[in-house]
Amino acid sequence: MLCVLLFLSIVFSVRAVECRGNVAYTDSHVRITVVSDGVVRLEYVPDGHFVDEASFICVNRSYPEVKYKTVSKKGWIEISTPKMSVLYKKDSGKFTKENLCIKSSKGLSPAFEWRPGTVQQANLKGTYRTLDGLDGEYQRMDWVKDTKTGQKVNLEDGLLAKDGWTLIDDSQGFLFDGDKDWNWVKPRATGEGQDWYFMAYGHDYKMALKEFTQFSGKIPLPPRYTFGYWWSRYWSYSDNELRRLVNKFDLYQIPLDVLVVDMDWHYTEPGRGGWTGWTWNRNLFPDPGKFLSYLQDNRLKITLNLHPADGVASYEEKYNQIAKDMGVNPSSGKKIDWVSSDKRFIKSMFTHILHPMQKEGVSFWWLDWQQDLYDAKMTNLSNTWWINYIFFSDMERRNQGRPLLYHRWGGLGNHRYQIGFSGDAFVTWNSLNFQPYFNSTASNVLYGYWSHDIGGHLGDSISPELYIRWLQFGAMSPVMRTHSSKSATLRKEPWAFGDEYLNVIRDIIVRRYEMVPYIYTMARKAYDEGLSLCRPMYYEYPECQEAYDFRNEYMFGDNMLVCPVTAPGNKGYARVNVWLPDGEWYELYTGERLQGGRIWERSFAIDEYPVYVKAASVIPMYDKEVRRLDKNDEDIVLNVFPGKGNSSFLMYEDAGNDCGYDKHYATTSIKVTATDNETQVFVEKRKGEYENMPSTRRFKVKLCASCMPDWVTVNGEKMACSYLPSEAAVIIDLGECDVAENQEIKIGYPSVRPRAEGFIKASKRLLEAVEALKYKDAGIVLKDELGSMSSIYESVSYKPESINALLESFWKKYDEMPAVLERQGLSVEHRTWFLEKINWTRD
C-alpha cells in the first residue's frame, strides 16, 4: 500500500486538483497560477476549458501556498513575487508580446525583461536520448534514426540558463486520463491553446531545480543496491558460466550487486527469436527458476535485456495467451504488434510474461528501445517516454519493492523514471572525455542517474590504462556498470588484465562501496531537493567563469569535487589541469591539501585519480569489507579530513528497498570542530525510524592525513587508537554503539605536528620505485636512508610510539631525494629514472 500512496501523492500526484488559492488571475480564457516564488503557470484556452489533469511534464497541480501581491490598474493586472512581476492586459486573450511582460524583481541577478518571443541566449543544456554510435561528441555510425554520421551531438535545452529565466511550453504535451486503476495517456484537445510555465531564478540554479519538482514531481530514490557494482557484457552466457563468474568475483573479494544479462537469455535464432524475445533459452538456462534462486541465495539482483519493438511472435511460449487477450485466433500465427499506447496489450504482456518472471526472481528490466521514435497509433507519442512510464508505474502499482527502471532518456519529465542507459559508445578516449560533461549536464533536467557502458561498447579491445581511467570515472558516477559488445577480444573482467592491474581494479570497486553511505545520503538529497549526485560546478559557483569553462569537472554530492582523467598519460603519469574554487581542498588519492582559487596542474599514477574533498569535511563511509548492499547494519567509518573550522554531515539511512522511504527513514548528525591542537567529533543520537532498523552500530573515526595524536577520549574516557600507515590515518574504533545515545570523541595533538599530508602519495610511489629498482639492479644493497624509507610501513606498524618521529625522518630524506639517491650510489641514469618514477619535484 505504501508504494501506491507514494505513487499517487508524492511522485506523480496525477489526480490532484488545482490549488485555487494560488490562482492569481482568471477570466473566461486566461488563468495565471503562482506555483512558487519563481514559477508561474500561464494558460490560454480558446474554448474556456482549463486543463486540470496532470500532463507528462507537469504531474502536480496542487502547490504550497505562495505569498504574492496582485494589483489591478488601468486594465492591467500585475502579479508580484520575490523573484518576478507578471504584467498582463486583462481580458486580452492569447499571450503576445503586446499583452504580457515578465520582469525580474529587484535583487535577482541577472536582471531580465521577458515577453513572448524573447529568445534565450545562454541555455546550459540538458541531455540526449542515446550515445549509440558516438565517438566522443561525434556520430560514427548511421544506425540511430535521429543522427547522421559525422554529426556532432546536440544536447537538448535544459531547465537552466545564464539568462536567469526559462520558459517551458507544455501546450501540446500529452495528459494523463486519471484512471484510478492505471493512469494512461490522453491527447490534448487540438487548438491554439497555450500552457506555459515561466521560471525566474537568476543564478540560483539549485532553487530552480527544486521548484521544478514542485510541479513536475520528484526524482525517486533508487534501491540502495543500485549504487553497487553492476556486471554486464553482451555475451551468450550460460547458467554455468554465470555461476562461475559470480564465484570468481567472490574468490577475488570484488564487490558485486547487480548481474545484467543481455539479450541471449532468450532464443535469438530465426524461427525462435531475434532481437525481440520473451522465452528463456533452455539451451543456456535449462531451469531459469533455479538459476534465479541461485542469484537470490547469493544476495544478487538481476536485470534482463528487453527489445520489445517486434512484439510477440507465434513461437513464443506465451503467444496463445497474448493472442486471445488481443482477439487474435492463436492458430493463425499472426504476430502481435507492440503498441505502447494500447492498454489492453500492455496489461496482457505484464500479466502473462513479465509479472511471472519478476515473481520468479527478475529484479527489474533493462529496456533497450531504439526503434520507432513514436507510437504506432497515437500521433507524436514518444515510445521512449511512454514505455518508461509504463514499466516504472507498473512496479509502483504492484507494491513489490522500490521501483527501478533502466532505460533511455525520453524527454522532460522522465526524471521520474530513474536510471538511464546511455547506449553503445565507441571504446575511445574521446568517448570517455565526453561522458563527465554529459553526466553532470543531465542534472539540468534532473536526469541524474545515467548509467554508461564503462569502458565503451563498440570496439575489439581496450587498453588497461583506458579501462582503469574509465572505471575511476565510473566509480564517481551515479551508476557503476561495465559493459561491452559481443567480441571475444573485448574483455573487461577485473582479472582479464593480469595481476598488475587486478589490484587497481579491485581497489576502485572497493572504494566505490566504501563511499555508499555518502552517495546514498546524496541520493536522498536528489529526492528532497532535485539536486543530482553529479552536478555542474556552476550550481555552487555561478559567478565564476571557470565553473562553466572546466566542463569536465563536477561536484559529486555536496563535499566532493571530481576532475576525471580523460587522456592517456606519459611515462606512468597522467597530467590534469584542475580548477579548485576558493577554500582548501584535500586530494583524496594523494593525501595532499591544496589551496583553492586557482588552477593546478596535477600528475596522477594509474591508481590515483583527481577527487577532492572540502577541507575539514566529515564524510561517513563503509569499511573495506562490504561486498553487498542489502544490509542495514554495516560498520560506519567517519572520515574526518584535515583542516580547521567547523563542519557537519547529516547521514541518511532507510530500509534500502522499501516504498515508504518518504516518511520512514533515519538521520544521524555528525559534527566536527577542529583547531590547531584539538579535534572534536560529535555523533548525535539517531532520529527517525524505518523497518528492521538496528539498535546498535559499530562506528569508527578515521582521521585522514594525520600524525599520531597525544591522546583520545570517547565520552570522557581515554581510548586507544591505531595507525594505518598506507593512508597516514588514525583509526579510533568506538565498538558497538547504542545509536539512541550521543558519542563525543576528542583528539589532542602535539603542539608541533609532523607532516602527514601527502604521505599517501610519497610513500606509495617510493615503495613501488624501490621494488622496481631491484629489477634494474638485482644485487643492490639498500643503505640506511633508502632502506629505512622503503620499510616505513613496517616501522610505523611495529613502533606506534615512534610514528611521529618516523614521519619526520621520512620527510627529511624525501625532500632531499636526489642527494639520498646519490649517497645510495646509484648511477646518473638510475637516479634520473628513480626521480621520474616517483614524479619527484622540489617544492
CSV table of N, CA and C in Angstrom, one decimal, residues 341-408:
chain,number,residue,atom,x,y,z
A,341,SER,N,0.8,2.4,-26.6
A,341,SER,CA,-0.4,3.1,-26.1
A,341,SER,C,-1.6,2.2,-25.9
A,342,ASP,N,-1.5,0.9,-26.3
A,342,ASP,CA,-2.7,0.0,-26.2
A,342,ASP,C,-2.6,-0.6,-24.8
A,343,LYS,N,-3.5,-0.1,-23.9
A,343,LYS,CA,-3.5,-0.6,-22.6
A,343,LYS,C,-3.9,-2.1,-22.5
A,344,ARG,N,-4.8,-2.5,-23.3
A,344,ARG,CA,-5.1,-4.0,-23.2
A,344,ARG,C,-3.9,-4.8,-23.6
A,345,PHE,N,-3.2,-4.5,-24.6
A,345,PHE,CA,-2.0,-5.2,-25.0
A,345,PHE,C,-0.9,-5.2,-23.9
A,346,ILE,N,-0.7,-4.0,-23.3
A,346,ILE,CA,0.3,-3.8,-22.3
A,346,ILE,C,0.0,-4.7,-21.1
A,347,LYS,N,-1.3,-4.6,-20.6
A,347,LYS,CA,-1.7,-5.4,-19.5
A,347,LYS,C,-1.5,-6.9,-19.7
A,348,SER,N,-1.8,-7.3,-20.9
A,348,SER,CA,-1.6,-8.7,-21.2
A,348,SER,C,-0.2,-9.1,-21.2
A,349,MET,N,0.7,-8.3,-21.7
A,349,MET,CA,2.2,-8.6,-21.6
A,349,MET,C,2.7,-8.7,-20.2
A,350,PHE,N,2.2,-7.8,-19.3
A,350,PHE,CA,2.7,-7.9,-17.9
A,350,PHE,C,2.1,-9.1,-17.2
A,351,THR,N,0.8,-9.3,-17.5
A,351,THR,CA,0.1,-10.4,-16.8
A,351,THR,C,0.7,-11.8,-17.1
A,352,HIS,N,1.0,-12.0,-18.4
A,352,HIS,CA,1.3,-13.4,-18.9
A,352,HIS,C,2.8,-13.6,-19.0
A,353,ILE,N,3.6,-12.5,-19.2
A,353,ILE,CA,5.1,-12.7,-19.4
A,353,ILE,C,5.9,-12.1,-18.4
A,354,LEU,N,5.7,-10.8,-18.1
A,354,LEU,CA,6.7,-10.0,-17.3
A,354,LEU,C,6.5,-10.3,-15.8
A,355,HIS,N,5.2,-10.2,-15.3
A,355,HIS,CA,5.0,-10.5,-13.9
A,355,HIS,C,5.4,-11.8,-13.4
A,356,PRO,N,5.1,-12.9,-14.2
A,356,PRO,CA,5.6,-14.2,-13.7
A,356,PRO,C,7.1,-14.3,-13.6
A,357,MET,N,7.8,-13.6,-14.5
A,357,MET,CA,9.3,-13.6,-14.4
A,357,MET,C,9.8,-12.9,-13.3
A,358,GLN,N,9.1,-11.8,-12.9
A,358,GLN,CA,9.5,-11.0,-11.8
A,358,GLN,C,9.2,-11.8,-10.5
A,359,LYS,N,8.1,-12.5,-10.5
A,359,LYS,CA,7.8,-13.3,-9.3
A,359,LYS,C,8.9,-14.4,-9.1
A,360,GLU,N,9.4,-14.9,-10.2
A,360,GLU,CA,10.4,-15.9,-10.2
A,360,GLU,C,11.8,-15.4,-9.7
A,361,GLY,N,12.0,-14.1,-9.9
A,361,GLY,CA,13.3,-13.6,-9.4
A,361,GLY,C,13.9,-12.5,-10.2
A,362,VAL,N,13.4,-12.0,-11.3
A,362,VAL,CA,13.9,-10.9,-12.1
A,362,VAL,C,13.7,-9.6,-11.3
A,363,SER,N,14.7,-8.9,-11.0
A,363,SER,CA,14.6,-7.7,-10.1
A,363,SER,C,14.0,-6.5,-10.8
A,364,PHE,N,14.4,-6.2,-12.0
A,364,PHE,CA,13.9,-5.1,-12.7
A,364,PHE,C,14.3,-5.3,-14.2
A,365,TRP,N,13.8,-4.4,-15.1
A,365,TRP,CA,14.0,-4.6,-16.5
A,365,TRP,C,15.0,-3.6,-17.1
A,366,TRP,N,15.7,-4.1,-18.1
A,366,TRP,CA,16.6,-3.2,-18.9
A,366,TRP,C,15.8,-3.1,-20.3
A,367,LEU,N,15.3,-1.9,-20.5
A,367,LEU,CA,14.6,-1.7,-21.7
A,367,LEU,C,15.5,-1.1,-22.8
A,368,ASP,N,15.7,-1.8,-23.9
A,368,ASP,CA,16.6,-1.3,-24.9
A,368,ASP,C,15.9,-0.9,-26.2
A,369,TRP,N,15.0,0.1,-26.0
A,369,TRP,CA,14.2,0.6,-27.1
A,369,TRP,C,15.0,1.5,-28.0
A,370,GLN,N,15.2,1.2,-29.2
A,370,GLN,CA,16.0,2.1,-30.2
A,370,GLN,C,15.3,2.0,-31.6
A,371,GLN,N,14.1,1.6,-31.6
A,371,GLN,CA,13.4,1.5,-32.9
A,371,GLN,C,12.5,2.8,-33.2
A,372,ASP,N,11.3,2.6,-33.6
A,372,ASP,CA,10.5,3.7,-33.9
A,372,ASP,C,10.4,4.7,-32.8
A,373,LEU,N,10.6,6.0,-33.1
A,373,LEU,CA,10.6,7.0,-32.1
A,373,LEU,C,9.2,7.3,-31.5
A,374,TYR,N,8.1,7.1,-32.4
A,374,TYR,CA,6.8,7.4,-32.0
A,374,TYR,C,5.9,6.2,-32.0
A,375,ASP,N,4.8,6.3,-31.3
A,375,ASP,CA,3.9,5.2,-31.1
A,375,ASP,C,3.2,4.9,-32.5
A,376,ALA,N,2.8,3.6,-32.7
A,376,ALA,CA,2.2,3.3,-34.0
A,376,ALA,C,0.8,3.8,-34.2
A,377,LYS,N,0.1,4.1,-33.1
A,377,LYS,CA,-1.3,4.5,-33.2
A,377,LYS,C,-1.6,5.9,-32.7
A,378,MET,N,-0.8,6.4,-31.7
A,378,MET,CA,-1.1,7.7,-31.2
A,378,MET,C,0.0,8.7,-31.7
A,379,THR,N,-0.4,9.6,-32.5
A,379,THR,CA,0.5,10.6,-33.1
A,379,THR,C,1.3,11.3,-32.1
A,380,ASN,N,2.6,11.3,-32.4
A,380,ASN,CA,3.6,12.1,-31.6
A,380,ASN,C,3.8,11.6,-30.2
A,381,LEU,N,3.3,10.5,-29.9
A,381,LEU,CA,3.6,9.9,-28.5
A,381,LEU,C,4.9,9.2,-28.6
A,382,SER,N,5.9,9.8,-27.8
A,382,SER,CA,7.2,9.2,-27.8
A,382,SER,C,7.2,7.8,-27.2
A,383,ASN,N,7.6,6.8,-28.0
A,383,ASN,CA,7.7,5.5,-27.4
A,383,ASN,C,8.6,5.4,-26.2
A,384,THR,N,9.8,6.1,-26.3
A,384,THR,CA,10.7,6.1,-25.2
A,384,THR,C,10.1,6.6,-23.9
A,385,TRP,N,9.5,7.8,-24.0
A,385,TRP,CA,8.9,8.4,-22.8
A,385,TRP,C,7.9,7.5,-22.2
A,386,TRP,N,7.0,7.0,-23.1
A,386,TRP,CA,5.8,6.3,-22.6
A,386,TRP,C,6.2,4.9,-22.0
A,387,ILE,N,7.1,4.3,-22.7
A,387,ILE,CA,7.4,2.9,-22.2
A,387,ILE,C,8.2,3.0,-20.9
A,388,ASN,N,8.9,4.1,-20.7
A,388,ASN,CA,9.5,4.4,-19.3
A,388,ASN,C,8.4,4.4,-18.3
A,389,TYR,N,7.4,5.2,-18.5
A,389,TYR,CA,6.3,5.4,-17.6
A,389,TYR,C,5.6,4.0,-17.3
A,390,ILE,N,5.3,3.3,-18.4
A,390,ILE,CA,4.6,2.0,-18.3
A,390,ILE,C,5.3,1.1,-17.3
A,391,PHE,N,6.6,0.9,-17.5
A,391,PHE,CA,7.3,-0.1,-16.7
A,391,PHE,C,7.5,0.3,-15.3
A,392,PHE,N,7.8,1.6,-15.1
A,392,PHE,CA,8.1,2.1,-13.8
A,392,PHE,C,6.8,2.1,-13.0
A,393,SER,N,5.7,2.6,-13.6
A,393,SER,CA,4.5,2.7,-12.8
A,393,SER,C,3.9,1.4,-12.5
A,394,ASP,N,4.1,0.4,-13.4
A,394,ASP,CA,3.7,-1.0,-13.1
A,394,ASP,C,4.3,-1.5,-11.8
A,395,MET,N,5.6,-1.2,-11.6
A,395,MET,CA,6.2,-1.7,-10.4
A,395,MET,C,5.6,-1.0,-9.2
A,396,GLU,N,5.3,0.3,-9.3
A,396,GLU,CA,4.6,1.0,-8.2
A,396,GLU,C,3.3,0.5,-7.9
A,397,ARG,N,2.5,0.2,-8.9
A,397,ARG,CA,1.2,-0.3,-8.7
A,397,ARG,C,1.2,-1.7,-8.0
A,398,ARG,N,2.2,-2.5,-8.2
A,398,ARG,CA,2.2,-3.8,-7.6
A,398,ARG,C,2.8,-3.9,-6.2
A,399,ASN,N,3.5,-2.8,-5.8
A,399,ASN,CA,4.0,-2.7,-4.5
A,399,ASN,C,4.8,-3.9,-4.1
A,400,GLN,N,5.8,-4.2,-4.9
A,400,GLN,CA,6.7,-5.3,-4.6
A,400,GLN,C,8.2,-4.9,-4.7
A,401,GLY,N,8.5,-4.0,-3.8
A,401,GLY,CA,9.8,-3.4,-3.7
A,401,GLY,C,9.9,-2.1,-4.4
A,402,ARG,N,10.9,-1.3,-4.1
A,402,ARG,CA,11.1,0.0,-4.6
A,402,ARG,C,11.3,0.0,-6.2
A,403,PRO,N,10.5,0.7,-6.9
A,403,PRO,CA,10.6,0.7,-8.4
A,403,PRO,C,11.9,1.1,-8.9
A,404,LEU,N,12.4,0.4,-9.9
A,404,LEU,CA,13.6,0.7,-10.6
A,404,LEU,C,13.5,0.4,-12.1
A,405,LEU,N,14.0,1.3,-12.9
A,405,LEU,CA,13.9,1.1,-14.3
A,405,LEU,C,15.3,1.5,-14.9
A,406,TYR,N,15.6,0.8,-16.0
A,406,TYR,CA,16.9,1.1,-16.6
A,406,TYR,C,16.7,1.2,-18.1
A,407,HIS,N,16.7,2.4,-18.6
A,407,HIS,CA,16.3,2.7,-20.0
A,407,HIS,C,16.9,4.0,-20.5
A,408,ARG,N,16.4,4.4,-21.6
A,408,ARG,CA,16.9,5.6,-22.3
A,408,ARG,C,16.1,6.9,-21.9
